[in-house]
Structures are given as structure tokens and as C-alpha cells.
Amino acid sequence: MKGKRILLGISGGIAAYKCCTLVRLLVKQGASVQVLMTPDAADFVSPLTLSVLSKNPVHANFKNNNHEWNNHVELALNADLMIIAPATANTIGKMAHGICDNLLLATYFSAKCTVMFAPAMDLDMHAHKAIQNNINTLTGYGNYIIPAESGELASGLSGTGRMAEPETIAAHIESYFKKKNTLKGKQVLITAGPTYEAIDPVRFIGNHSTGKMGLSLATAFAEEGANVVLICGPGVQQIALPKNITRIDVVAAAQMHEACLKHFKQSDITVMSAAVADYRPAEMASSKIKKKSNGLDLTLVKNPDILHDLGTKKSAKQLLIGFALETDNERQHAAEKLKRKNLDMIVLNSLNDKGAGFGTDTNKVTLLFKSKRTKALPLMSKLDVATEIVKEVISM
Ligand code: PMT
């Protein structure tokens, strides 16, 4: 972290007091920390304390006491990283909806560097759909979430909403700066999201995949300097992507298959996280099927197993990684897929685990390797799961 310029944006929540420890940890590791506060944050922690600890003046307003302008654009453009901690429901809502009524927010909207945010609020606020939607919007814009932890809250209630501990936040920041472009020059192919198999012009067979896991994988590989081709099924959120990710949108398994075949040969690493439909209607009706009787028979035919096909074409220099989404006999089924599809690693997630699988921002996975080694990971954000997968790929 030596020499890194970190902007710490503190918004007005009780967890703000923990920022004193956070600043100390960052400064101790050699970072230069510039603290920004929302006007309310000063009710929870003294700007003077933060100024002494960071060895820098603390800014809370667009102008300081000498009537000088605090240039938010300059602050934003000079930073290597911005971290907003605690990120209150109010600040998260404003960040998600483009509301810019203080210096911290103006700096956030001007920032070109990676922005991390550590939500902190009471458990029912944190669980509220509107707030979860705002958090999803922010991660969808490419911001990096340091998830709230579970435990005792300032209200006296217990649940998820506590800001991550300063040591945890500092560890996220440290690991962000540790990334060394280890995969520079490597070509990575990733699939994400569902496939839709048309029944008629208005209906399809599909599944609940959102592509969050695949987007996280693309981000994690790109952060290590790889060139990523990301093949997305329908409905995967359109987010701003770094230059080294090329996105290709497809709808049905046949198109995903074709796109994978086009890019597989030149790929050093392939990770298939898409939930591909195993079957499609034998024929797509050319016009909307009308209701005629109580029942309707559909004849389905098998789709190509894309991963299996790539496994037969794989050279010794290529790494091929699959996912397994299971509901029973999880390990056994995943181990069978690993072998049958000629994979180097398979990432098992089970729908029996809370917070794992479709649509969530978190996942709980077990990695199974060709060498028979296994590694079970705890529940963590999908970005952290992706980072763990990237680490394994690097060591392979
Ligand atoms: O997208 P999210 O909402 O974030 O959810 C993430 C996820 C649950 C979709 C993801 O973590 C996941 O488990 N993806 C794989 C889902 C799946 O289809 O699993 P499977 O066990 O049916 O397939 C095994 C492997 O074969 C997968 O790598 C799959 O991409 C591949 N496959 C499957 C069928 C097929 N016809 N072609 C394939 O390539």
C-alpha cells in the first residue's frame, strides 16, 4: 500500500467511529489517506481526530474555513482508490441515483479509480428491498462491495448490517493493491447468465440465472490483466466494463455454443458459469400458440453440452473450468461432471445453501480439482468467490 493515495469517504452512521482505526491501519501500511466526510458524519467522529491520524486536513464541505474551494474533481482524479465507509442507506441511495448534494458524493461521481463501499445500517433497513436494489445498482456500476457483517447492532438488535471491521476493510484494500497483472497477455473465455430456448415468439424455456457470477469472474480476471471474452445470455445486466473485457450477447444455447467455439481455440483459460438449458423445443412455433385444450405437449430435443464439447477439444496448455449447480448428492455429481467433461476444476454450488446460487450477491462454493484436491469456501460475495477462483487458476 506504500505510496497509494486513498480517499476515505465517511458518511453519518455510528460505525464512523471505527474509521479512526481504519485510518491508522492504512497509514501504518504506508498509504496516504485523505478523509472526506458528509456533514452529518462529524456528529459521530471528530474531524480533528481523523486529521491527526491521517496527517491531512479533513474535508466536509465544498469550501473550507478560509473560503477556499475544495476541488472534488482534483481529489477524485488523484486517488488510486476510494472507499466509502460507513456507507449509510442515505449515501448508498444517493450514489445509486445520481444525487449529489455534498462533497463526498461529488467526489464519488467524479472518481475514475475503483470505488469500494462498506454498507452499515440496522438489520431491517439493510434487508429492505429498496436498499438491496440500491446496493445491487452500485455493484452493477462496477463498485466493489465489502459486505455488511452479522452481529450486534447499535439499536441493540442483532442481525446483518454491521459495517465490516476495520481490519477486514484494510485486508480488502491490501488485496486490491496486491493484484499484479499476473494474467497479462492471457486470453480468458467466460460464459454468464441463462439461455432462453424459444417455444413461440412470446415464450421460452429458461432459468433464474442473472449472470452475476459470470460478471464477477470477468471482473476478477480483468483485474489481473487478462483479456476477457464474456459471452452473456439474455437479461444479464448491462454494466460499464473495462477495456480488456469484450462482451458478446447471445440468447439460445446454440448461439452460446457457436460463440464459444469461435473463441475457445485462442483461450488459455475458459470458465463456464452460464446456466445453459439442457433441452429446447424441437420446433419453434412461428406464431403465438393459442389456448385450445387443458393441456399442451411440447417435444424437447437435447441441446449441445457446450462444456463437454470444449472438453473434447481442449489442448494440454488450456485450462477448462466448469460450474455445477446441484440440489442433491452434490459432491458426487460435481465429481462426475469434472471427469466426464474433462475439466481441470469444477466449482460446486448447491441450492441447499442459503445465499448461494441464482441471483444473490453471495455464493458458497466448493472447488474440486482434477488432482482430487478439494477446497470448501465459506459464504462470500460473488466477487470474492471469483477472486478465489482466479487465485487457483494462477497457481495452476
Ligand atoms: O448467474 P447467477 O444468478 O449469478 O447464478 C450463478 C449460477 C448459479 C448460475 C452459477 O454459479 C452456476 O452454478 N452455473 C452453472 C449452472 C449449470 O448449468 O450447472 P450444470 O450443473 O447444469 O452444468 C454444469 C456445467 O456444464 C456448467 O459449467 C454449465 O455452464 C455447462 N453446461 C451445461 C449444460 C449445457 N448444455 N452446456 C454446458 O456448457
Short mmCIF file of C-alpha atoms and ligand atoms in Angstrom, two decimals:
data_model
loop_
_atom_site.label_atom_id
_atom_site.label_comp_id
_atom_site.label_asym_id
_atom_site.label_seq_id
_atom_site.Cartn_x
_atom_site.Cartn_y
_atom_site.Cartn_z
CA MET A 1 0.00 0.00 0.00
CA LYS A 2 3.09 2.20 0.17
CA GLY A 3 2.51 5.50 -1.60
CA LYS A 4 -1.06 4.68 -2.61
CA ARG A 5 -3.47 7.62 -2.43
CA ILE A 6 -6.67 6.52 -0.73
CA LEU A 7 -9.78 8.67 -0.40
CA LEU A 8 -11.83 7.63 2.61
CA GLY A 9 -15.42 8.91 2.44
CA ILE A 10 -17.19 8.72 5.82
CA SER A 11 -20.96 9.08 5.93
CA GLY A 12 -23.08 9.68 9.01
CA GLY A 13 -23.56 6.44 10.88
CA ILE A 14 -22.43 5.19 14.28
CA ALA A 15 -19.81 2.94 12.62
CA ALA A 16 -17.98 6.15 11.64
CA TYR A 17 -16.04 5.91 14.92
CA LYS A 18 -14.33 2.75 13.61
CA CYS A 19 -12.76 4.83 10.83
CA CYS A 20 -10.13 6.07 13.29
CA THR A 21 -8.77 2.52 13.44
CA LEU A 22 -9.14 2.14 9.67
CA VAL A 23 -7.15 5.31 9.01
CA ARG A 24 -4.42 4.14 11.42
CA LEU A 25 -4.19 0.75 9.71
CA LEU A 26 -3.91 2.31 6.25
CA VAL A 27 -1.39 4.97 7.27
CA LYS A 28 0.68 2.32 9.10
CA GLN A 29 0.95 0.40 5.83
CA GLY A 30 2.29 3.45 4.01
CA ALA A 31 -0.88 4.74 2.32
CA SER A 32 -1.63 8.44 2.02
CA VAL A 33 -5.18 8.87 3.30
CA GLN A 34 -7.42 11.82 2.50
CA VAL A 35 -10.60 11.84 4.59
CA LEU A 36 -13.87 13.28 3.25
CA MET A 37 -16.94 13.41 5.47
CA THR A 38 -20.59 14.11 4.90
CA PRO A 39 -21.76 16.99 7.13
CA ASP A 40 -23.60 14.50 9.42
CA ALA A 41 -20.56 12.24 9.86
CA ALA A 42 -18.90 14.85 12.10
CA ASP A 43 -21.62 14.13 14.70
CA PHE A 44 -20.24 10.61 15.07
CA VAL A 45 -16.47 11.10 14.88
CA SER A 46 -14.28 14.16 15.29
CA PRO A 47 -12.72 15.60 12.10
CA LEU A 48 -9.78 16.73 14.26
CA THR A 49 -9.04 13.14 15.37
CA LEU A 50 -9.19 11.96 11.75
CA SER A 51 -6.99 14.82 10.62
CA VAL A 52 -4.36 13.98 13.26
CA LEU A 53 -4.44 10.28 12.37
CA SER A 54 -4.37 10.80 8.59
CA LYS A 55 -1.87 13.69 8.80
CA ASN A 56 -4.07 15.55 6.32
CA PRO A 57 -6.82 18.15 6.62
CA VAL A 58 -10.30 16.62 6.58
CA HIS A 59 -12.81 17.98 4.06
CA ALA A 60 -16.54 18.05 4.68
CA ASN A 61 -17.71 20.98 2.55
CA PHE A 62 -17.10 22.44 -0.89
CA LYS A 63 -15.28 25.37 0.74
CA ASN A 64 -13.05 25.40 3.80
CA ASN A 65 -12.88 27.97 6.65
CA ASN A 66 -10.57 30.19 4.59
CA HIS A 67 -13.24 30.34 1.87
CA GLU A 68 -11.10 28.18 -0.37
CA TRP A 69 -12.71 25.73 -2.80
CA ASN A 70 -12.19 22.03 -2.05
CA ASN A 71 -11.81 20.77 -5.60
CA HIS A 72 -13.71 17.49 -5.75
CA VAL A 73 -12.57 16.77 -9.32
CA GLU A 74 -8.92 17.08 -8.36
CA LEU A 75 -9.46 14.94 -5.24
CA ALA A 76 -11.18 12.26 -7.32
CA LEU A 77 -8.72 12.19 -10.19
CA ASN A 78 -5.66 11.99 -7.93
CA ALA A 79 -6.86 8.95 -5.98
CA ASP A 80 -5.73 5.35 -6.52
CA LEU A 81 -8.78 4.09 -4.63
CA MET A 82 -11.88 5.50 -2.97
CA ILE A 83 -13.53 3.71 -0.06
CA ILE A 84 -16.84 4.82 1.40
CA ALA A 85 -17.14 3.50 4.95
CA PRO A 86 -19.54 3.51 6.59
CA ALA A 87 -21.85 3.73 3.56
CA THR A 88 -25.21 4.60 5.10
CA ALA A 89 -28.57 3.83 3.47
CA ASN A 90 -28.87 7.53 2.60
CA THR A 91 -25.47 7.80 0.93
CA ILE A 92 -25.93 4.47 -0.89
CA GLY A 93 -29.31 5.69 -2.18
CA LYS A 94 -27.80 8.94 -3.45
CA MET A 95 -24.84 7.14 -5.07
CA ALA A 96 -27.25 4.79 -6.83
CA HIS A 97 -29.50 7.57 -8.13
CA GLY A 98 -27.09 10.33 -9.08
CA ILE A 99 -27.96 12.69 -6.21
CA CYS A 100 -25.01 14.92 -5.49
CA ASP A 101 -25.61 17.21 -2.51
CA ASN A 102 -22.28 17.09 -0.68
CA LEU A 103 -18.53 16.98 -1.29
CA LEU A 104 -18.24 13.23 -0.68
CA LEU A 105 -20.87 12.48 -3.36
CA ALA A 106 -19.46 14.99 -5.86
CA THR A 107 -16.06 13.33 -5.42
CA TYR A 108 -17.62 9.86 -5.84
CA PHE A 109 -19.30 10.87 -9.09
CA SER A 110 -16.01 12.32 -10.40
CA ALA A 111 -13.87 9.30 -9.43
CA LYS A 112 -12.22 7.25 -12.16
CA CYS A 113 -10.50 4.87 -9.72
CA THR A 114 -12.09 1.76 -8.17
CA VAL A 115 -14.65 2.62 -5.51
CA MET A 116 -15.30 0.29 -2.57
CA PHE A 117 -18.21 0.73 -0.19
CA ALA A 118 -18.92 -0.83 3.18
CA PRO A 119 -22.66 -0.67 3.99
CA ALA A 120 -23.64 -0.08 7.62
CA MET A 121 -27.19 0.23 8.96
CA ASP A 122 -29.78 -1.52 11.09
CA LEU A 123 -30.85 -5.03 10.07
CA ASP A 124 -34.34 -4.22 8.75
CA MET A 125 -33.05 -1.28 6.74
CA HIS A 126 -30.33 -3.49 5.31
CA ALA A 127 -32.84 -6.20 4.35
CA HIS A 128 -35.29 -3.73 2.77
CA LYS A 129 -35.81 -4.36 -0.95
CA ALA A 130 -35.23 -0.71 -1.89
CA ILE A 131 -31.85 -0.69 -0.17
CA GLN A 132 -30.85 -4.07 -1.56
CA ASN A 133 -31.80 -2.78 -5.03
CA ASN A 134 -29.60 0.28 -4.49
CA ILE A 135 -26.70 -1.93 -3.38
CA ASN A 136 -27.19 -4.09 -6.49
CA THR A 137 -27.24 -0.97 -8.66
CA LEU A 138 -23.92 0.13 -7.18
CA THR A 139 -22.24 -3.25 -7.66
CA GLY A 140 -23.78 -3.29 -11.16
CA TYR A 141 -21.97 0.02 -11.87
CA GLY A 142 -18.73 -1.79 -11.04
CA ASN A 143 -18.32 -0.62 -7.43
CA TYR A 144 -16.80 -3.15 -5.08
CA ILE A 145 -18.87 -4.06 -2.04
CA ILE A 146 -17.35 -5.00 1.31
CA PRO A 147 -20.47 -6.72 2.65
CA ALA A 148 -22.04 -5.82 5.98
CA GLU A 149 -21.43 -8.36 8.72
CA SER A 150 -23.82 -10.01 11.12
CA GLY A 151 -23.77 -9.29 14.85
CA GLU A 152 -24.93 -6.86 17.49
CA LEU A 153 -26.14 -3.51 16.14
CA ALA A 154 -26.26 -0.04 17.72
CA SER A 155 -30.05 -0.45 18.14
CA GLY A 156 -29.45 -3.41 20.44
CA LEU A 157 -30.89 -5.78 17.83
CA SER A 158 -28.78 -8.48 16.27
CA GLY A 159 -28.51 -9.28 12.56
CA THR A 160 -26.82 -8.30 9.30
CA GLY A 161 -25.96 -4.62 8.98
CA ARG A 162 -22.75 -4.06 10.98
CA MET A 163 -20.02 -2.39 8.98
CA ALA A 164 -17.16 -4.81 8.26
CA GLU A 165 -14.42 -4.46 10.88
CA PRO A 166 -11.59 -2.00 10.01
CA GLU A 167 -9.16 -4.95 9.78
CA THR A 168 -11.43 -6.64 7.18
CA ILE A 169 -11.75 -3.42 5.16
CA ALA A 170 -7.97 -2.90 5.29
CA ALA A 171 -7.46 -6.52 4.11
CA HIS A 172 -9.75 -5.91 1.09
CA ILE A 173 -7.78 -2.78 0.24
CA GLU A 174 -4.47 -4.58 0.66
CA SER A 175 -5.52 -7.45 -1.58
CA TYR A 176 -6.80 -4.97 -4.20
CA PHE A 177 -3.36 -3.35 -4.41
CA LYS A 178 -1.59 -6.71 -4.33
CA LYS A 179 -3.02 -7.65 -7.73
CA LYS A 180 -0.05 -7.75 -10.03
CA ASN A 181 -1.34 -8.17 -13.58
CA THR A 182 -0.27 -11.81 -13.24
CA LEU A 183 -2.53 -12.79 -16.14
CA LYS A 184 -1.40 -10.05 -18.52
CA GLY A 185 -1.30 -11.46 -22.06
CA LYS A 186 -3.61 -14.36 -21.17
CA GLN A 187 -6.86 -14.85 -23.06
CA VAL A 188 -9.87 -15.84 -20.93
CA LEU A 189 -13.29 -17.03 -22.11
CA ILE A 190 -16.22 -16.77 -19.68
CA THR A 191 -19.91 -17.60 -20.07
CA ALA A 192 -22.55 -15.97 -17.88
CA GLY A 193 -26.30 -15.99 -17.35
CA PRO A 194 -29.10 -18.21 -18.65
CA THR A 195 -30.07 -19.28 -22.16
CA TYR A 196 -33.61 -18.88 -23.48
CA GLU A 197 -35.00 -21.55 -25.79
CA ALA A 198 -37.93 -20.21 -27.79
CA ILE A 199 -41.27 -22.06 -27.74
CA ASP A 200 -43.02 -19.46 -29.88
CA PRO A 201 -42.41 -15.73 -30.50
CA VAL A 202 -43.53 -14.85 -26.94
CA ARG A 203 -42.50 -17.78 -24.74
CA PHE A 204 -39.31 -19.57 -23.87
CA ILE A 205 -37.73 -22.20 -21.62
CA GLY A 206 -35.19 -20.55 -19.33
CA ASN A 207 -33.89 -20.41 -15.75
CA HIS A 208 -33.20 -17.95 -12.94
CA SER A 209 -29.55 -17.16 -13.68
CA THR A 210 -28.75 -13.41 -13.64
CA GLY A 211 -25.13 -13.59 -14.77
CA LYS A 212 -23.83 -12.01 -11.52
CA MET A 213 -21.37 -14.88 -11.00
CA GLY A 214 -20.08 -14.57 -14.58
CA LEU A 215 -19.76 -10.77 -14.40
CA SER A 216 -17.78 -11.14 -11.16
CA LEU A 217 -15.48 -13.68 -12.82
CA ALA A 218 -14.90 -11.37 -15.78
CA THR A 219 -14.08 -8.50 -13.40
CA ALA A 220 -11.70 -10.61 -11.30
CA PHE A 221 -9.80 -11.94 -14.36
CA ALA A 222 -9.67 -8.46 -15.94
CA GLU A 223 -8.28 -7.02 -12.69
CA GLU A 224 -5.34 -9.44 -13.05
CA GLY A 225 -4.68 -8.03 -16.53
CA ALA A 226 -6.21 -10.82 -18.66
CA ASN A 227 -8.09 -10.15 -21.91
CA VAL A 228 -11.59 -11.48 -21.32
CA VAL A 229 -14.26 -12.50 -23.81
CA LEU A 230 -17.52 -12.59 -21.86
CA ILE A 231 -20.41 -14.41 -23.52
CA CYS A 232 -23.67 -13.39 -21.84
CA GLY A 233 -27.07 -14.98 -22.06
CA PRO A 234 -30.22 -12.83 -22.12
CA GLY A 235 -31.08 -10.46 -19.27
CA VAL A 236 -27.55 -10.12 -17.89
CA GLN A 237 -27.22 -6.55 -16.59
CA GLN A 238 -25.55 -4.12 -18.99
CA ILE A 239 -22.76 -2.51 -16.97
CA ALA A 240 -19.76 -0.40 -17.89
CA LEU A 241 -16.84 -2.79 -18.46
CA PRO A 242 -13.10 -2.15 -18.52
CA LYS A 243 -11.40 -2.12 -21.93
CA ASN A 244 -9.97 -5.62 -21.51
CA ILE A 245 -13.44 -7.24 -21.34
CA THR A 246 -15.25 -7.83 -24.65
CA ARG A 247 -18.90 -8.71 -24.15
CA ILE A 248 -20.89 -10.82 -26.63
CA ASP A 249 -24.65 -11.18 -26.07
CA VAL A 250 -26.46 -14.33 -27.14
CA VAL A 251 -29.90 -15.77 -26.45
CA ALA A 252 -30.10 -19.53 -27.01
CA ALA A 253 -27.70 -22.39 -26.21
CA ALA A 254 -26.97 -22.91 -29.92
CA GLN A 255 -25.71 -19.30 -30.21
CA MET A 256 -23.70 -19.62 -27.00
CA HIS A 257 -22.17 -22.82 -28.39
CA GLU A 258 -21.22 -21.12 -31.65
CA ALA A 259 -19.71 -18.10 -29.84
CA CYS A 260 -17.71 -20.40 -27.51
CA LEU A 261 -16.37 -22.44 -30.44
CA LYS A 262 -15.28 -19.21 -32.15
CA HIS A 263 -13.22 -18.07 -29.15
CA PHE A 264 -12.16 -21.31 -27.43
CA LYS A 265 -9.09 -22.16 -29.51
CA GLN A 266 -7.28 -18.93 -28.65
CA SER A 267 -8.31 -19.03 -24.97
CA ASP A 268 -5.77 -20.00 -22.33
CA ILE A 269 -8.43 -20.24 -19.63
CA THR A 270 -12.16 -20.94 -20.03
CA VAL A 271 -14.69 -20.67 -17.19
CA MET A 272 -18.27 -21.71 -17.92
CA SER A 273 -20.59 -20.23 -15.30
CA ALA A 274 -23.64 -19.94 -17.58
CA ALA A 275 -26.74 -21.96 -16.78
CA VAL A 276 -27.29 -23.46 -20.22
CA ALA A 277 -30.68 -25.04 -20.96
CA ASP A 278 -30.18 -28.77 -21.49
CA TYR A 279 -33.22 -29.04 -23.80
CA ARG A 280 -35.01 -26.85 -26.34
CA PRO A 281 -38.35 -27.20 -28.09
CA ALA A 282 -37.96 -29.43 -31.18
CA GLU A 283 -39.60 -26.68 -33.19
CA MET A 284 -40.35 -23.05 -32.51
CA ALA A 285 -43.95 -22.18 -33.48
CA SER A 286 -43.91 -19.30 -35.96
CA SER A 287 -46.88 -17.59 -34.29
CA LYS A 288 -48.16 -17.45 -30.71
CA ILE A 289 -49.56 -20.84 -29.63
CA LYS A 290 -53.26 -20.39 -28.89
CA LYS A 291 -55.03 -21.92 -25.91
CA LYS A 292 -57.00 -24.89 -27.21
CA SER A 293 -57.42 -27.51 -24.52
CA ASN A 294 -56.42 -28.11 -20.91
CA GLY A 295 -53.01 -29.48 -21.79
CA LEU A 296 -50.20 -28.83 -24.21
CA ASP A 297 -47.49 -31.30 -25.18
CA LEU A 298 -44.09 -29.92 -26.08
CA THR A 299 -41.46 -32.11 -27.68
CA LEU A 300 -37.99 -31.20 -26.46
CA VAL A 301 -34.67 -32.11 -28.03
CA LYS A 302 -31.27 -32.11 -26.37
CA ASN A 303 -29.06 -29.03 -26.64
CA PRO A 304 -25.35 -29.47 -27.18
CA ASP A 305 -23.40 -29.75 -23.93
CA ILE A 306 -21.04 -26.87 -24.68
CA LEU A 307 -18.65 -27.60 -21.82
CA HIS A 308 -18.42 -31.27 -22.77
CA ASP A 309 -17.69 -30.32 -26.36
CA LEU A 310 -14.91 -27.92 -25.29
CA GLY A 311 -13.52 -30.69 -23.04
CA THR A 312 -13.05 -32.93 -26.10
CA LYS A 313 -11.24 -30.14 -27.96
CA LYS A 314 -9.04 -28.93 -25.07
CA SER A 315 -5.25 -28.95 -25.54
CA ALA A 316 -2.78 -29.71 -22.73
CA LYS A 317 -1.96 -25.98 -22.47
CA GLN A 318 -5.53 -24.88 -21.86
CA LEU A 319 -7.36 -24.73 -18.53
CA LEU A 320 -11.06 -25.60 -18.59
CA ILE A 321 -13.26 -24.85 -15.59
CA GLY A 322 -16.93 -25.66 -15.19
CA PHE A 323 -19.62 -24.96 -12.64
CA ALA A 324 -22.01 -27.48 -11.13
CA LEU A 325 -25.33 -26.37 -9.70
CA GLU A 326 -26.72 -29.23 -7.66
CA THR A 327 -29.60 -29.98 -5.31
CA ASP A 328 -28.66 -33.48 -4.08
CA ASN A 329 -25.59 -35.75 -3.87
CA GLU A 330 -23.75 -32.56 -4.66
CA ARG A 331 -20.11 -33.67 -4.40
CA GLN A 332 -20.70 -36.92 -6.27
CA HIS A 333 -22.50 -35.21 -9.15
CA ALA A 334 -19.87 -32.47 -9.38
CA ALA A 335 -17.02 -35.03 -9.35
CA GLU A 336 -18.73 -36.95 -12.16
CA LYS A 337 -19.06 -33.78 -14.26
CA LEU A 338 -15.40 -32.88 -13.62
CA LYS A 339 -14.33 -36.24 -15.06
CA ARG A 340 -16.93 -36.64 -17.84
CA LYS A 341 -16.34 -33.14 -19.21
CA ASN A 342 -12.51 -33.38 -18.98
CA LEU A 343 -12.16 -30.35 -16.67
CA ASP A 344 -9.27 -29.07 -14.59
CA MET A 345 -11.56 -27.72 -11.91
CA ILE A 346 -15.29 -27.58 -11.17
CA VAL A 347 -16.99 -25.03 -8.93
CA LEU A 348 -19.79 -26.65 -7.00
CA ASN A 349 -22.65 -24.55 -5.64
CA SER A 350 -25.73 -26.05 -4.04
CA LEU A 351 -29.25 -24.65 -3.97
CA ASN A 352 -29.48 -26.07 -0.44
CA ASP A 353 -27.06 -23.42 0.84
CA LYS A 354 -28.63 -20.11 1.88
CA GLY A 355 -27.11 -17.21 -0.05
CA ALA A 356 -25.77 -19.49 -2.80
CA GLY A 357 -26.77 -19.92 -6.44
CA PHE A 358 -29.09 -17.81 -8.58
CA GLY A 359 -29.50 -14.05 -8.25
CA THR A 360 -27.73 -13.49 -4.91
CA ASP A 361 -24.69 -11.23 -4.45
CA THR A 362 -23.08 -14.03 -2.47
CA ASN A 363 -22.17 -17.65 -3.17
CA LYS A 364 -20.91 -20.62 -1.21
CA VAL A 365 -18.80 -22.94 -3.30
CA THR A 366 -16.54 -25.96 -3.09
CA LEU A 367 -13.73 -26.23 -5.63
CA LEU A 368 -12.99 -29.75 -6.90
CA PHE A 369 -9.79 -30.30 -8.85
CA LYS A 370 -8.67 -32.89 -11.39
CA SER A 371 -5.93 -33.81 -8.90
CA LYS A 372 -8.74 -34.88 -6.47
CA ARG A 373 -7.94 -31.96 -4.15
CA THR A 374 -10.99 -30.10 -2.84
CA LYS A 375 -11.36 -26.70 -1.21
CA ALA A 376 -14.56 -25.60 0.52
CA LEU A 377 -15.02 -21.83 0.76
CA PRO A 378 -17.35 -20.06 3.21
CA LEU A 379 -20.26 -17.85 2.11
CA MET A 380 -18.70 -14.78 0.50
CA SER A 381 -19.51 -12.16 -2.13
CA LYS A 382 -19.54 -13.43 -5.73
CA LEU A 383 -16.59 -11.12 -6.44
CA ASP A 384 -14.61 -12.75 -3.62
CA VAL A 385 -15.53 -16.22 -4.94
CA ALA A 386 -14.32 -15.10 -8.37
CA THR A 387 -11.08 -13.78 -6.85
CA GLU A 388 -10.50 -17.14 -5.12
CA ILE A 389 -11.04 -18.93 -8.46
CA VAL A 390 -8.57 -16.57 -10.15
CA LYS A 391 -6.01 -17.28 -7.40
CA GLU A 392 -6.37 -21.04 -8.01
CA VAL A 393 -6.05 -20.50 -11.77
CA ILE A 394 -2.85 -18.50 -11.23
CA SER A 395 -1.34 -21.24 -9.09
CA MET A 396 -2.36 -23.88 -11.68
O1 PMT B 1 -25.96 -16.14 -12.72
P1 PMT B 1 -26.20 -16.07 -11.23
O2 PMT B 1 -27.60 -15.61 -10.89
O3 PMT B 1 -25.13 -15.28 -10.53
O4 PMT B 1 -26.11 -17.57 -10.67
C1 PMT B 1 -24.89 -18.25 -10.75
C2 PMT B 1 -25.09 -19.72 -11.15
C3 PMT B 1 -25.90 -20.43 -10.09
C4 PMT B 1 -25.83 -19.82 -12.49
C5 PMT B 1 -23.65 -20.33 -11.28
O5 PMT B 1 -22.99 -20.25 -10.04
C6 PMT B 1 -23.70 -21.78 -11.72
O6 PMT B 1 -23.82 -22.71 -10.94
N1 PMT B 1 -23.62 -22.02 -13.08
C7 PMT B 1 -23.75 -23.34 -13.70
C8 PMT B 1 -25.20 -23.71 -13.76
C9 PMT B 1 -25.40 -25.02 -14.50
O7 PMT B 1 -25.95 -25.02 -15.57
O8 PMT B 1 -24.91 -26.07 -13.91
P2 PMT B 1 -24.97 -27.58 -14.50
O9 PMT B 1 -24.53 -28.42 -13.37
O10 PMT B 1 -26.31 -27.82 -15.10
O11 PMT B 1 -23.91 -27.56 -15.68
C10 PMT B 1 -22.57 -27.99 -15.50
C11 PMT B 1 -21.63 -27.21 -16.39
O12 PMT B 1 -21.89 -27.52 -17.76
C12 PMT B 1 -21.74 -25.70 -16.26
O13 PMT B 1 -20.44 -25.15 -16.33
C13 PMT B 1 -22.54 -25.28 -17.48
O14 PMT B 1 -22.17 -23.98 -17.93
C14 PMT B 1 -22.16 -26.36 -18.51
N2 PMT B 1 -23.21 -26.71 -19.47
C15 PMT B 1 -24.38 -27.28 -19.05
C16 PMT B 1 -25.33 -27.66 -19.99
C17 PMT B 1 -25.08 -27.45 -21.35
N3 PMT B 1 -25.94 -27.78 -22.27
N4 PMT B 1 -23.93 -26.89 -21.74
C18 PMT B 1 -22.98 -26.52 -20.83
O15 PMT B 1 -21.93 -26.00 -21.19
#
